[in-house]
Amino acid sequence: MSTSTEDTAHLTDRTALLEALDERLRWLSAWTVHNANNIREKRDGLKVGGHQASCSSMTAIMAALYFHALRPQDKVAVKPHASPVLHAIHYLLGEQTREKLESFRGLGGAQSYPSRTKDTIPVDFSTGSVGLGVAITAFSSLVQDYLIAHGQMREEDAGRMIALMGDAELDEGNIYECLIEGYKHDLRNCWWIVDYNRQSLDATTADRMFRRFDDIFETCGWRVITLKHGKLLREAFARPGGRALEEWIENCPNADFAALTYLGGEAWRDRLMKDIGRKRGVAVLLASYDDPALARLMTNLGGHCIDTLIEAFDRMDDERPTLLIAYTVKGYGLPLAGHKDNHSGMMSTAQIEGLRADLGIGEGQEWDKWAGLGENLAGALEAFIADSPIASKRREHRAPAIKLPEHLPVPKGESLSTQAAFGKILHDLAKTDSELADRIVTTAPDVTQTTNLGAFVNQRGLFRRQELADVFQRSKIPSAQKWSAHGAGQHIELGIAENNFFLLLASLGLSAQHFGTRLMPVGTVYDPFIARGLDALNYGCYQDARFLLVGTPSGITLAGEGGAHQSINTPLIGMGQPNLDSFEPAFADEVALMMRHAFERLQAEDGASVYLRLTTRSIAQEERQDALWEKGALKGAYWLRKPAAGADAAIVYCGAVAPEALEAWETLRDDLPGIGLLGVTSPDLLHRDWSAARAARWNGGKRSVSHVERLLGQLAPGAGLVTVLDGSPAALSWLGAVRGQRVSPLGVDRFGQTGDLIDLQRTYRLDAEAIIDAVAELFLPD
Ligand SMILES: Cc1ncc(C[n+]2csc(CCOP(=O)(O)OP(=O)(O)O)c2C)c(N)n1
Ligand SMILES: [Mg+2]
């Protein structure tokens, strides 16, 4: 901090303004929660909720960050339960309406946790699932570096990716997975600011963690700055008796500190006198504060002291990743302060009225921005925030669309697996000089080669900010895989941590909005291990980040690998996940069609991310007579063999079991003339379209017939269906509900095991014989 008189005067002024903003944010956030819970009409008898204590814990941090340190290009992930503070900031900036605040947590109101898609204020990152909103900032910083290295962004425009986090978020494992990956990729321009109130949801946090976080982060290349005491406390420490006071605070257990904070000045005095009252200078020092002043002194922690905060932010003026641990009191400035149960605790009506009166806010003026402040201060605050860099933050970018080829060439070969086709299509793309090829970024959690990304990587290279030589190649040791890395590379290699994988996909999938350049992220992962990163996948989809996810290999078709590697429930994950279109192709031409379609969906206004469930099983390819199947395949199903009108039966298959379904169909068509063979490419789209069509009817919209109704309508009303897929049978068994037709569902609903494909298909009833049996059974009397 500069010490010139002029600067100091400016700073004092700035401090006072920021202190007033801190207070205002504390009031508005508390009032927003109070209003939603106690004033707004309630119709359902349910608690509305909100977190006044978690908000007041970080209003000073947020005032100093937003109105002092933040630059327009910086992006922030806000601690989920501090959402009302973020809304209050935008209310003061004129970007949030009173109506939205009044309907906080109501339909269409300000969201409980900041949401990119549901809130109308600018939200850089959605948050809610603790830990994920923190780690994503590191990956966004990596994406920013990727764009700079590829000439899509200027270095001077690089922003800081900032997470405002609760201290309990440090318990989430994904934080440490991310730290390791960040270190490998030479992370920069990333700040994590910890609201270190030493309270989680249930209780005060473990004292034993003191200083451990410093070690962990410093080991991973981070600068750690700890703001323990505010200015008042530091001044007291400098007075006689101050050393003893400092030592006492240093050794005070978290729970004791919290309890004394709750009890207030008198309790602080009793305890301090009992513990250190006999030490030199202490009694006089303590006597110089009355009870309220002593309580104020003892809770004057770094995270509540504007001067301390802005001084720290000013020091962090380089690109080093920085962990700022700001000590705070949960519920600071409110009667809830320090109580271990205050996480969801709420002020009573009497308490909030007391706070209102203390702030000089008149009854009925609760929503007035500057009520109780006097005209001069109100004017100064209005001018101050209008002048802050955050006020000139641009709305998000609308990146132009990437031009797509009419078709992606279908890989040749009589027999192919969907995974091989995927790798070949990407490889062919990599050899072109199209815009699409240049914008594809691939990533995988240590499964690049086994998921067929290798050829693309050989062609386009690994990405690293600093060049990395391929020692094996340099030493002329033969290898199919080139593994040198450089700034122009287009594959971001990750260690085995699926949370990181999904967070990187989410960050890449937001690059258009965040940085103005659209990327086409393509990530591969072993299908069963989608489950390992499921919450991060959900998190990416919730923010409507756009990426192509390839789960491969999948199912018991991965015979030799056994039950631990054979995915079962991923078709249901695909069906249940909003903002993700799931496909399971059987043939190579379907893969090409779906990848082309995916690249379109990834950039459509009302698009989605796309998930392809693939396998390594090579199967005979279908000779097409025309391209009529394509339209149906993109809607979720098409007749591979058309049924006769009013046919009594159909076999319905999805994915890798196509050969068994075909064999069964061939066998049965003599006995059941006109039997159909329906290839389902997406149980997800079929089901969604079917429910949407029904919902449209109920909502008085246009009556429409869904794709699946039309397809199954070609069969007899009482027809029998045998459904089969290498995954949970529930993904297809619902088809019986569409027209009331009978269904016999085949699929995998217990863990897989090792074996060859023949044995496994027999054991799990996925072979032609099982299909034939199931069809026959449908026509037997019960
Ligand atoms: C993954 C996940 N698990 C559980 C929760 C429920 N939850 C919300 S906040 C919280 C604890 C918050 O403590 P901390 O991060 O220290 O925040 P603060 O003390 O500032 O409120 C928990 C367990 C959640 N939001 N996300
Ligand atoms: Mg906490």
PDB file of N, CA, C and O in Angstrom, residues 550-614:
ATOM      1  N   VAL A 550     -17.992 -38.976 -24.808  1.00  0.00           N
ATOM      2  CA  VAL A 550     -18.008 -40.303 -25.400  1.00  0.00           C
ATOM      3  C   VAL A 550     -17.678 -41.325 -24.313  1.00  0.00           C
ATOM      4  O   VAL A 550     -16.581 -41.307 -23.760  1.00  0.00           O
ATOM      5  N   GLY A 551     -18.652 -42.155 -23.983  1.00  0.00           N
ATOM      6  CA  GLY A 551     -18.455 -43.201 -22.975  1.00  0.00           C
ATOM      7  C   GLY A 551     -18.140 -44.491 -23.700  1.00  0.00           C
ATOM      8  O   GLY A 551     -18.992 -45.062 -24.371  1.00  0.00           O
ATOM      9  N   THR A 552     -16.900 -44.939 -23.565  1.00  0.00           N
ATOM     10  CA  THR A 552     -16.503 -46.125 -24.330  1.00  0.00           C
ATOM     11  C   THR A 552     -15.298 -46.794 -23.681  1.00  0.00           C
ATOM     12  O   THR A 552     -14.442 -46.084 -23.160  1.00  0.00           O
ATOM     13  N   PRO A 553     -15.223 -48.111 -23.710  1.00  0.00           N
ATOM     14  CA  PRO A 553     -16.226 -49.071 -24.136  1.00  0.00           C
ATOM     15  C   PRO A 553     -17.296 -49.223 -23.051  1.00  0.00           C
ATOM     16  O   PRO A 553     -17.103 -48.767 -21.937  1.00  0.00           O
ATOM     17  N   SER A 554     -18.386 -49.883 -23.421  1.00  0.00           N
ATOM     18  CA  SER A 554     -19.508 -49.964 -22.497  1.00  0.00           C
ATOM     19  C   SER A 554     -20.087 -51.372 -22.443  1.00  0.00           C
ATOM     20  O   SER A 554     -19.879 -52.174 -23.345  1.00  0.00           O
ATOM     21  N   GLY A 555     -20.800 -51.638 -21.368  1.00  0.00           N
ATOM     22  CA  GLY A 555     -21.598 -52.858 -21.271  1.00  0.00           C
ATOM     23  C   GLY A 555     -20.797 -54.132 -21.099  1.00  0.00           C
ATOM     24  O   GLY A 555     -19.561 -54.123 -21.043  1.00  0.00           O
ATOM     25  N   ILE A 556     -21.524 -55.255 -21.041  1.00  0.00           N
ATOM     26  CA  ILE A 556     -20.838 -56.543 -20.884  1.00  0.00           C
ATOM     27  C   ILE A 556     -20.152 -56.950 -22.184  1.00  0.00           C
ATOM     28  O   ILE A 556     -19.389 -57.906 -22.217  1.00  0.00           O
ATOM     29  N   THR A 557     -20.411 -56.200 -23.252  1.00  0.00           N
ATOM     30  CA  THR A 557     -19.707 -56.433 -24.519  1.00  0.00           C
ATOM     31  C   THR A 557     -18.197 -56.303 -24.322  1.00  0.00           C
ATOM     32  O   THR A 557     -17.406 -56.847 -25.068  1.00  0.00           O
ATOM     33  N   LEU A 558     -17.820 -55.574 -23.284  1.00  0.00           N
ATOM     34  CA  LEU A 558     -16.403 -55.443 -22.938  1.00  0.00           C
ATOM     35  C   LEU A 558     -16.025 -56.696 -22.149  1.00  0.00           C
ATOM     36  O   LEU A 558     -15.526 -56.631 -21.026  1.00  0.00           O
ATOM     37  N   ALA A 559     -16.263 -57.829 -22.765  1.00  0.00           N
ATOM     38  CA  ALA A 559     -16.312 -59.096 -22.041  1.00  0.00           C
ATOM     39  C   ALA A 559     -15.149 -59.350 -21.081  1.00  0.00           C
ATOM     40  O   ALA A 559     -15.344 -59.476 -19.874  1.00  0.00           O
ATOM     41  N   GLY A 560     -13.939 -59.413 -21.607  1.00  0.00           N
ATOM     42  CA  GLY A 560     -12.795 -59.844 -20.816  1.00  0.00           C
ATOM     43  C   GLY A 560     -12.478 -58.974 -19.609  1.00  0.00           C
ATOM     44  O   GLY A 560     -11.822 -59.406 -18.661  1.00  0.00           O
ATOM     45  N   GLU A 561     -12.931 -57.742 -19.603  1.00  0.00           N
ATOM     46  CA  GLU A 561     -12.588 -56.826 -18.513  1.00  0.00           C
ATOM     47  C   GLU A 561     -13.372 -57.100 -17.235  1.00  0.00           C
ATOM     48  O   GLU A 561     -13.033 -56.612 -16.171  1.00  0.00           O
ATOM     49  N   GLY A 562     -14.487 -57.788 -17.362  1.00  0.00           N
ATOM     50  CA  GLY A 562     -15.227 -58.181 -16.165  1.00  0.00           C
ATOM     51  C   GLY A 562     -16.127 -57.111 -15.576  1.00  0.00           C
ATOM     52  O   GLY A 562     -16.225 -55.985 -16.071  1.00  0.00           O
ATOM     53  N   GLY A 563     -16.764 -57.512 -14.482  1.00  0.00           N
ATOM     54  CA  GLY A 563     -17.844 -56.728 -13.885  1.00  0.00           C
ATOM     55  C   GLY A 563     -17.464 -55.326 -13.442  1.00  0.00           C
ATOM     56  O   GLY A 563     -18.305 -54.426 -13.439  1.00  0.00           O
ATOM     57  N   ALA A 564     -16.208 -55.102 -13.059  1.00  0.00           N
ATOM     58  CA  ALA A 564     -15.831 -53.780 -12.559  1.00  0.00           C
ATOM     59  C   ALA A 564     -15.777 -52.740 -13.682  1.00  0.00           C
ATOM     60  O   ALA A 564     -15.816 -51.541 -13.422  1.00  0.00           O
ATOM     61  N   HIS A 565     -15.624 -53.216 -14.915  1.00  0.00           N
ATOM     62  CA  HIS A 565     -15.475 -52.299 -16.046  1.00  0.00           C
ATOM     63  C   HIS A 565     -16.684 -52.289 -16.984  1.00  0.00           C
ATOM     64  O   HIS A 565     -16.672 -51.596 -17.987  1.00  0.00           O
ATOM     65  N   GLN A 566     -17.684 -53.109 -16.681  1.00  0.00           N
ATOM     66  CA  GLN A 566     -18.823 -53.211 -17.607  1.00  0.00           C
ATOM     67  C   GLN A 566     -19.952 -52.311 -17.119  1.00  0.00           C
ATOM     68  O   GLN A 566     -20.531 -52.551 -16.075  1.00  0.00           O
ATOM     69  N   SER A 567     -20.245 -51.278 -17.886  1.00  0.00           N
ATOM     70  CA  SER A 567     -21.277 -50.323 -17.439  1.00  0.00           C
ATOM     71  C   SER A 567     -22.663 -50.917 -17.643  1.00  0.00           C
ATOM     72  O   SER A 567     -22.916 -51.605 -18.628  1.00  0.00           O
ATOM     73  N   ILE A 568     -23.539 -50.649 -16.709  1.00  0.00           N
ATOM     74  CA  ILE A 568     -24.899 -51.189 -16.777  1.00  0.00           C
ATOM     75  C   ILE A 568     -25.931 -50.065 -16.846  1.00  0.00           C
ATOM     76  O   ILE A 568     -26.820 -50.057 -17.677  1.00  0.00           O
ATOM     77  N   ASN A 569     -25.775 -49.088 -15.948  1.00  0.00           N
ATOM     78  CA  ASN A 569     -26.869 -48.117 -15.815  1.00  0.00           C
ATOM     79  C   ASN A 569     -26.659 -46.827 -16.603  1.00  0.00           C
ATOM     80  O   ASN A 569     -27.457 -45.903 -16.487  1.00  0.00           O
ATOM     81  N   THR A 570     -25.604 -46.766 -17.405  1.00  0.00           N
ATOM     82  CA  THR A 570     -25.374 -45.501 -18.122  1.00  0.00           C
ATOM     83  C   THR A 570     -26.492 -45.123 -19.108  1.00  0.00           C
ATOM     84  O   THR A 570     -26.741 -43.935 -19.295  1.00  0.00           O
ATOM     85  N   PRO A 571     -27.206 -46.094 -19.730  1.00  0.00           N
ATOM     86  CA  PRO A 571     -28.326 -45.647 -20.573  1.00  0.00           C
ATOM     87  C   PRO A 571     -29.359 -44.872 -19.756  1.00  0.00           C
ATOM     88  O   PRO A 571     -29.980 -43.932 -20.250  1.00  0.00           O
ATOM     89  N   LEU A 572     -29.528 -45.264 -18.475  1.00  0.00           N
ATOM     90  CA  LEU A 572     -30.497 -44.546 -17.636  1.00  0.00           C
ATOM     91  C   LEU A 572     -29.942 -43.180 -17.237  1.00  0.00           C
ATOM     92  O   LEU A 572     -30.688 -42.202 -17.116  1.00  0.00           O
ATOM     93  N   ILE A 573     -28.629 -43.109 -17.044  1.00  0.00           N
ATOM     94  CA  ILE A 573     -28.017 -41.801 -16.761  1.00  0.00           C
ATOM     95  C   ILE A 573     -28.255 -40.881 -17.957  1.00  0.00           C
ATOM     96  O   ILE A 573     -28.659 -39.735 -17.824  1.00  0.00           O
ATOM     97  N   GLY A 574     -28.027 -41.427 -19.127  1.00  0.00           N
ATOM     98  CA  GLY A 574     -28.246 -40.644 -20.351  1.00  0.00           C
ATOM     99  C   GLY A 574     -29.684 -40.158 -20.465  1.00  0.00           C
ATOM    100  O   GLY A 574     -29.950 -39.029 -20.875  1.00  0.00           O
ATOM    101  N   MET A 575     -30.624 -41.007 -20.067  1.00  0.00           N
ATOM    102  CA  MET A 575     -32.035 -40.615 -20.160  1.00  0.00           C
ATOM    103  C   MET A 575     -32.410 -39.599 -19.093  1.00  0.00           C
ATOM    104  O   MET A 575     -33.247 -38.731 -19.316  1.00  0.00           O
ATOM    105  N   GLY A 576     -31.761 -39.710 -17.925  1.00  0.00           N
ATOM    106  CA  GLY A 576     -32.185 -38.890 -16.796  1.00  0.00           C
ATOM    107  C   GLY A 576     -31.496 -37.540 -16.715  1.00  0.00           C
ATOM    108  O   GLY A 576     -31.884 -36.697 -15.910  1.00  0.00           O
ATOM    109  N   GLN A 577     -30.467 -37.339 -17.529  1.00  0.00           N
ATOM    110  CA  GLN A 577     -29.687 -36.117 -17.389  1.00  0.00           C
ATOM    111  C   GLN A 577     -30.206 -35.005 -18.304  1.00  0.00           C
ATOM    112  O   GLN A 577     -30.094 -35.106 -19.523  1.00  0.00           O
ATOM    113  N   PRO A 578     -30.744 -33.922 -17.710  1.00  0.00           N
ATOM    114  CA  PRO A 578     -31.171 -32.805 -18.563  1.00  0.00           C
ATOM    115  C   PRO A 578     -29.973 -32.138 -19.267  1.00  0.00           C
ATOM    116  O   PRO A 578     -28.832 -32.230 -18.796  1.00  0.00           O
ATOM    117  N   ASN A 579     -30.268 -31.476 -20.352  1.00  0.00           N
ATOM    118  CA  ASN A 579     -29.261 -30.768 -21.162  1.00  0.00           C
ATOM    119  C   ASN A 579     -28.191 -31.690 -21.742  1.00  0.00           C
ATOM    120  O   ASN A 579     -27.075 -31.258 -22.018  1.00  0.00           O
ATOM    121  N   LEU A 580     -28.523 -32.962 -21.871  1.00  0.00           N
ATOM    122  CA  LEU A 580     -27.585 -33.912 -22.467  1.00  0.00           C
ATOM    123  C   LEU A 580     -28.386 -34.861 -23.359  1.00  0.00           C
ATOM    124  O   LEU A 580     -29.236 -35.597 -22.871  1.00  0.00           O
ATOM    125  N   ASP A 581     -28.128 -34.818 -24.668  1.00  0.00           N
ATOM    126  CA  ASP A 581     -28.791 -35.753 -25.583  1.00  0.00           C
ATOM    127  C   ASP A 581     -27.929 -37.001 -25.665  1.00  0.00           C
ATOM    128  O   ASP A 581     -26.749 -36.904 -25.978  1.00  0.00           O
ATOM    129  N   SER A 582     -28.547 -38.162 -25.417  1.00  0.00           N
ATOM    130  CA  SER A 582     -27.747 -39.394 -25.413  1.00  0.00           C
ATOM    131  C   SER A 582     -28.064 -40.252 -26.617  1.00  0.00           C
ATOM    132  O   SER A 582     -29.235 -40.417 -26.967  1.00  0.00           O
ATOM    133  N   PHE A 583     -27.025 -40.807 -27.193  1.00  0.00           N
ATOM    134  CA  PHE A 583     -27.200 -41.707 -28.337  1.00  0.00           C
ATOM    135  C   PHE A 583     -26.387 -42.975 -28.119  1.00  0.00           C
ATOM    136  O   PHE A 583     -25.302 -42.923 -27.529  1.00  0.00           O
ATOM    137  N   GLU A 584     -26.911 -44.067 -28.615  1.00  0.00           N
ATOM    138  CA  GLU A 584     -26.126 -45.300 -28.627  1.00  0.00           C
ATOM    139  C   GLU A 584     -26.207 -45.892 -30.024  1.00  0.00           C
ATOM    140  O   GLU A 584     -27.137 -46.628 -30.340  1.00  0.00           O
ATOM    141  N   PRO A 585     -25.236 -45.559 -30.863  1.00  0.00           N
ATOM    142  CA  PRO A 585     -25.283 -46.057 -32.240  1.00  0.00           C
ATOM    143  C   PRO A 585     -24.844 -47.515 -32.312  1.00  0.00           C
ATOM    144  O   PRO A 585     -24.184 -48.010 -31.399  1.00  0.00           O
ATOM    145  N   ALA A 586     -25.203 -48.172 -33.420  1.00  0.00           N
ATOM    146  CA  ALA A 586     -24.752 -49.545 -33.635  1.00  0.00           C
ATOM    147  C   ALA A 586     -23.749 -49.610 -34.787  1.00  0.00           C
ATOM    148  O   ALA A 586     -22.802 -50.381 -34.756  1.00  0.00           O
ATOM    149  N   PHE A 587     -23.974 -48.758 -35.806  1.00  0.00           N
ATOM    150  CA  PHE A 587     -23.162 -48.844 -37.029  1.00  0.00           C
ATOM    151  C   PHE A 587     -22.314 -47.586 -37.228  1.00  0.00           C
ATOM    152  O   PHE A 587     -22.657 -46.503 -36.716  1.00  0.00           O
ATOM    153  N   ALA A 588     -21.248 -47.724 -38.018  1.00  0.00           N
ATOM    154  CA  ALA A 588     -20.312 -46.622 -38.231  1.00  0.00           C
ATOM    155  C   ALA A 588     -20.987 -45.406 -38.872  1.00  0.00           C
ATOM    156  O   ALA A 588     -20.685 -44.253 -38.522  1.00  0.00           O
ATOM    157  N   ASP A 589     -21.916 -45.683 -39.805  1.00  0.00           N
ATOM    158  CA  ASP A 589     -22.557 -44.519 -40.447  1.00  0.00           C
ATOM    159  C   ASP A 589     -23.447 -43.760 -39.458  1.00  0.00           C
ATOM    160  O   ASP A 589     -23.639 -42.557 -39.579  1.00  0.00           O
ATOM    161  N   GLU A 590     -23.957 -44.482 -38.493  1.00  0.00           N
ATOM    162  CA  GLU A 590     -24.727 -43.807 -37.448  1.00  0.00           C
ATOM    163  C   GLU A 590     -23.810 -42.918 -36.602  1.00  0.00           C
ATOM    164  O   GLU A 590     -24.184 -41.809 -36.210  1.00  0.00           O
ATOM    165  N   VAL A 591     -22.612 -43.411 -36.345  1.00  0.00           N
ATOM    166  CA  VAL A 591     -21.664 -42.625 -35.550  1.00  0.00           C
ATOM    167  C   VAL A 591     -21.341 -41.310 -36.272  1.00  0.00           C
ATOM    168  O   VAL A 591     -21.365 -40.228 -35.672  1.00  0.00           O
ATOM    169  N   ALA A 592     -21.083 -41.418 -37.574  1.00  0.00           N
ATOM    170  CA  ALA A 592     -20.749 -40.216 -38.357  1.00  0.00           C
ATOM    171  C   ALA A 592     -21.914 -39.230 -38.338  1.00  0.00           C
ATOM    172  O   ALA A 592     -21.744 -38.018 -38.135  1.00  0.00           O
ATOM    173  N   LEU A 593     -23.111 -39.775 -38.510  1.00  0.00           N
ATOM    174  CA  LEU A 593     -24.313 -38.929 -38.514  1.00  0.00           C
ATOM    175  C   LEU A 593     -24.475 -38.232 -37.166  1.00  0.00           C
ATOM    176  O   LEU A 593     -24.749 -37.027 -37.093  1.00  0.00           O
ATOM    177  N   MET A 594     -24.284 -38.990 -36.099  1.00  0.00           N
ATOM    178  CA  MET A 594     -24.504 -38.427 -34.757  1.00  0.00           C
ATOM    179  C   MET A 594     -23.418 -37.424 -34.367  1.00  0.00           C
ATOM    180  O   MET A 594     -23.692 -36.450 -33.665  1.00  0.00           O
ATOM    181  N   MET A 595     -22.197 -37.672 -34.821  1.00  0.00           N
ATOM    182  CA  MET A 595     -21.142 -36.701 -34.506  1.00  0.00           C
ATOM    183  C   MET A 595     -21.407 -35.379 -35.229  1.00  0.00           C
ATOM    184  O   MET A 595     -21.269 -34.297 -34.655  1.00  0.00           O
ATOM    185  N   ARG A 596     -21.821 -35.465 -36.473  1.00  0.00           N
ATOM    186  CA  ARG A 596     -22.158 -34.243 -37.222  1.00  0.00           C
ATOM    187  C   ARG A 596     -23.301 -33.502 -36.524  1.00  0.00           C
ATOM    188  O   ARG A 596     -23.275 -32.295 -36.333  1.00  0.00           O
ATOM    189  N   HIS A 597     -24.287 -34.271 -36.110  1.00  0.00           N
ATOM    190  CA  HIS A 597     -25.443 -33.725 -35.418  1.00  0.00           C
ATOM    191  C   HIS A 597     -25.009 -33.113 -34.076  1.00  0.00           C
ATOM    192  O   HIS A 597     -25.471 -32.037 -33.685  1.00  0.00           O
ATOM    193  N   ALA A 598     -24.096 -33.797 -33.404  1.00  0.00           N
ATOM    194  CA  ALA A 598     -23.627 -33.308 -32.086  1.00  0.00           C
ATOM    195  C   ALA A 598     -22.969 -31.943 -32.255  1.00  0.00           C
ATOM    196  O   ALA A 598     -23.230 -31.018 -31.471  1.00  0.00           O
ATOM    197  N   PHE A 599     -22.132 -31.804 -33.263  1.00  0.00           N
ATOM    198  CA  PHE A 599     -21.445 -30.513 -33.453  1.00  0.00           C
ATOM    199  C   PHE A 599     -22.456 -29.395 -33.729  1.00  0.00           C
ATOM    200  O   PHE A 599     -22.211 -28.239 -33.403  1.00  0.00           O
ATOM    201  N   GLU A 600     -23.586 -29.768 -34.302  1.00  0.00           N
ATOM    202  CA  GLU A 600     -24.635 -28.779 -34.519  1.00  0.00           C
ATOM    203  C   GLU A 600     -25.345 -28.451 -33.198  1.00  0.00           C
ATOM    204  O   GLU A 600     -25.567 -27.289 -32.875  1.00  0.00           O
ATOM    205  N   ARG A 601     -25.672 -29.501 -32.441  1.00  0.00           N
ATOM    206  CA  ARG A 601     -26.363 -29.307 -31.154  1.00  0.00           C
ATOM    207  C   ARG A 601     -25.514 -28.504 -30.177  1.00  0.00           C
ATOM    208  O   ARG A 601     -26.019 -27.738 -29.373  1.00  0.00           O
ATOM    209  N   LEU A 602     -24.199 -28.699 -30.257  1.00  0.00           N
ATOM    210  CA  LEU A 602     -23.303 -28.019 -29.314  1.00  0.00           C
ATOM    211  C   LEU A 602     -23.337 -26.506 -29.485  1.00  0.00           C
ATOM    212  O   LEU A 602     -22.994 -25.770 -28.562  1.00  0.00           O
ATOM    213  N   GLN A 603     -23.708 -26.067 -30.670  1.00  0.00           N
ATOM    214  CA  GLN A 603     -23.683 -24.618 -30.860  1.00  0.00           C
ATOM    215  C   GLN A 603     -25.063 -24.002 -31.130  1.00  0.00           C
ATOM    216  O   GLN A 603     -25.160 -22.804 -31.348  1.00  0.00           O
ATOM    217  N   ALA A 604     -26.097 -24.825 -31.067  1.00  0.00           N
ATOM    218  CA  ALA A 604     -27.447 -24.283 -31.278  1.00  0.00           C
ATOM    219  C   ALA A 604     -27.915 -23.557 -30.028  1.00  0.00           C
ATOM    220  O   ALA A 604     -27.629 -23.974 -28.909  1.00  0.00           O
ATOM    221  N   GLU A 605     -28.647 -22.462 -30.244  1.00  0.00           N
ATOM    222  CA  GLU A 605     -29.202 -21.678 -29.124  1.00  0.00           C
ATOM    223  C   GLU A 605     -29.946 -22.583 -28.146  1.00  0.00           C
ATOM    224  O   GLU A 605     -29.723 -22.539 -26.945  1.00  0.00           O
ATOM    225  N   ASP A 606     -30.842 -23.423 -28.683  1.00  0.00           N
ATOM    226  CA  ASP A 606     -31.603 -24.320 -27.805  1.00  0.00           C
ATOM    227  C   ASP A 606     -31.029 -25.731 -27.867  1.00  0.00           C
ATOM    228  O   ASP A 606     -31.741 -26.720 -27.754  1.00  0.00           O
ATOM    229  N   GLY A 607     -29.721 -25.828 -28.045  1.00  0.00           N
ATOM    230  CA  GLY A 607     -29.054 -27.124 -28.183  1.00  0.00           C
ATOM    231  C   GLY A 607     -28.792 -27.802 -26.847  1.00  0.00           C
ATOM    232  O   GLY A 607     -29.469 -27.532 -25.849  1.00  0.00           O
ATOM    233  N   ALA A 608     -27.805 -28.669 -26.836  1.00  0.00           N
ATOM    234  CA  ALA A 608     -27.480 -29.429 -25.627  1.00  0.00           C
ATOM    235  C   ALA A 608     -26.111 -30.056 -25.820  1.00  0.00           C
ATOM    236  O   ALA A 608     -25.553 -30.023 -26.919  1.00  0.00           O
ATOM    237  N   SER A 609     -25.583 -30.607 -24.749  1.00  0.00           N
ATOM    238  CA  SER A 609     -24.413 -31.454 -24.889  1.00  0.00           C
ATOM    239  C   SER A 609     -24.880 -32.808 -25.410  1.00  0.00           C
ATOM    240  O   SER A 609     -26.074 -33.108 -25.385  1.00  0.00           O
ATOM    241  N   VAL A 610     -23.923 -33.593 -25.861  1.00  0.00           N
ATOM    242  CA  VAL A 610     -24.290 -34.884 -26.444  1.00  0.00           C
ATOM    243  C   VAL A 610     -23.413 -35.976 -25.840  1.00  0.00           C
ATOM    244  O   VAL A 610     -22.226 -35.767 -25.595  1.00  0.00           O
ATOM    245  N   TYR A 611     -24.044 -37.110 -25.579  1.00  0.00           N
ATOM    246  CA  TYR A 611     -23.330 -38.268 -25.021  1.00  0.00           C
ATOM    247  C   TYR A 611     -23.483 -39.432 -25.992  1.00  0.00           C
ATOM    248  O   TYR A 611     -24.601 -39.788 -26.363  1.00  0.00           O
ATOM    249  N   LEU A 612     -22.349 -40.004 -26.400  1.00  0.00           N
ATOM    250  CA  LEU A 612     -22.378 -41.198 -27.251  1.00  0.00           C
ATOM    251  C   LEU A 612     -21.887 -42.385 -26.441  1.00  0.00           C
ATOM    252  O   LEU A 612     -20.782 -42.337 -25.883  1.00  0.00           O
ATOM    253  N   ARG A 613     -22.693 -43.433 -26.369  1.00  0.00           N
ATOM    254  CA  ARG A 613     -22.264 -44.652 -25.666  1.00  0.00           C
ATOM    255  C   ARG A 613     -21.787 -45.649 -26.729  1.00  0.00           C
ATOM    256  O   ARG A 613     -22.566 -46.082 -27.580  1.00  0.00           O
ATOM    257  N   LEU A 614     -20.495 -45.950 -26.699  1.00  0.00           N
ATOM    258  CA  LEU A 614     -19.898 -46.746 -27.775  1.00  0.00           C
ATOM    259  C   LEU A 614     -19.301 -48.043 -27.249  1.00  0.00           C
ATOM    260  O   LEU A 614     -19.210 -48.245 -26.037  1.00  0.00           O
TER     261      LEU A 614
END
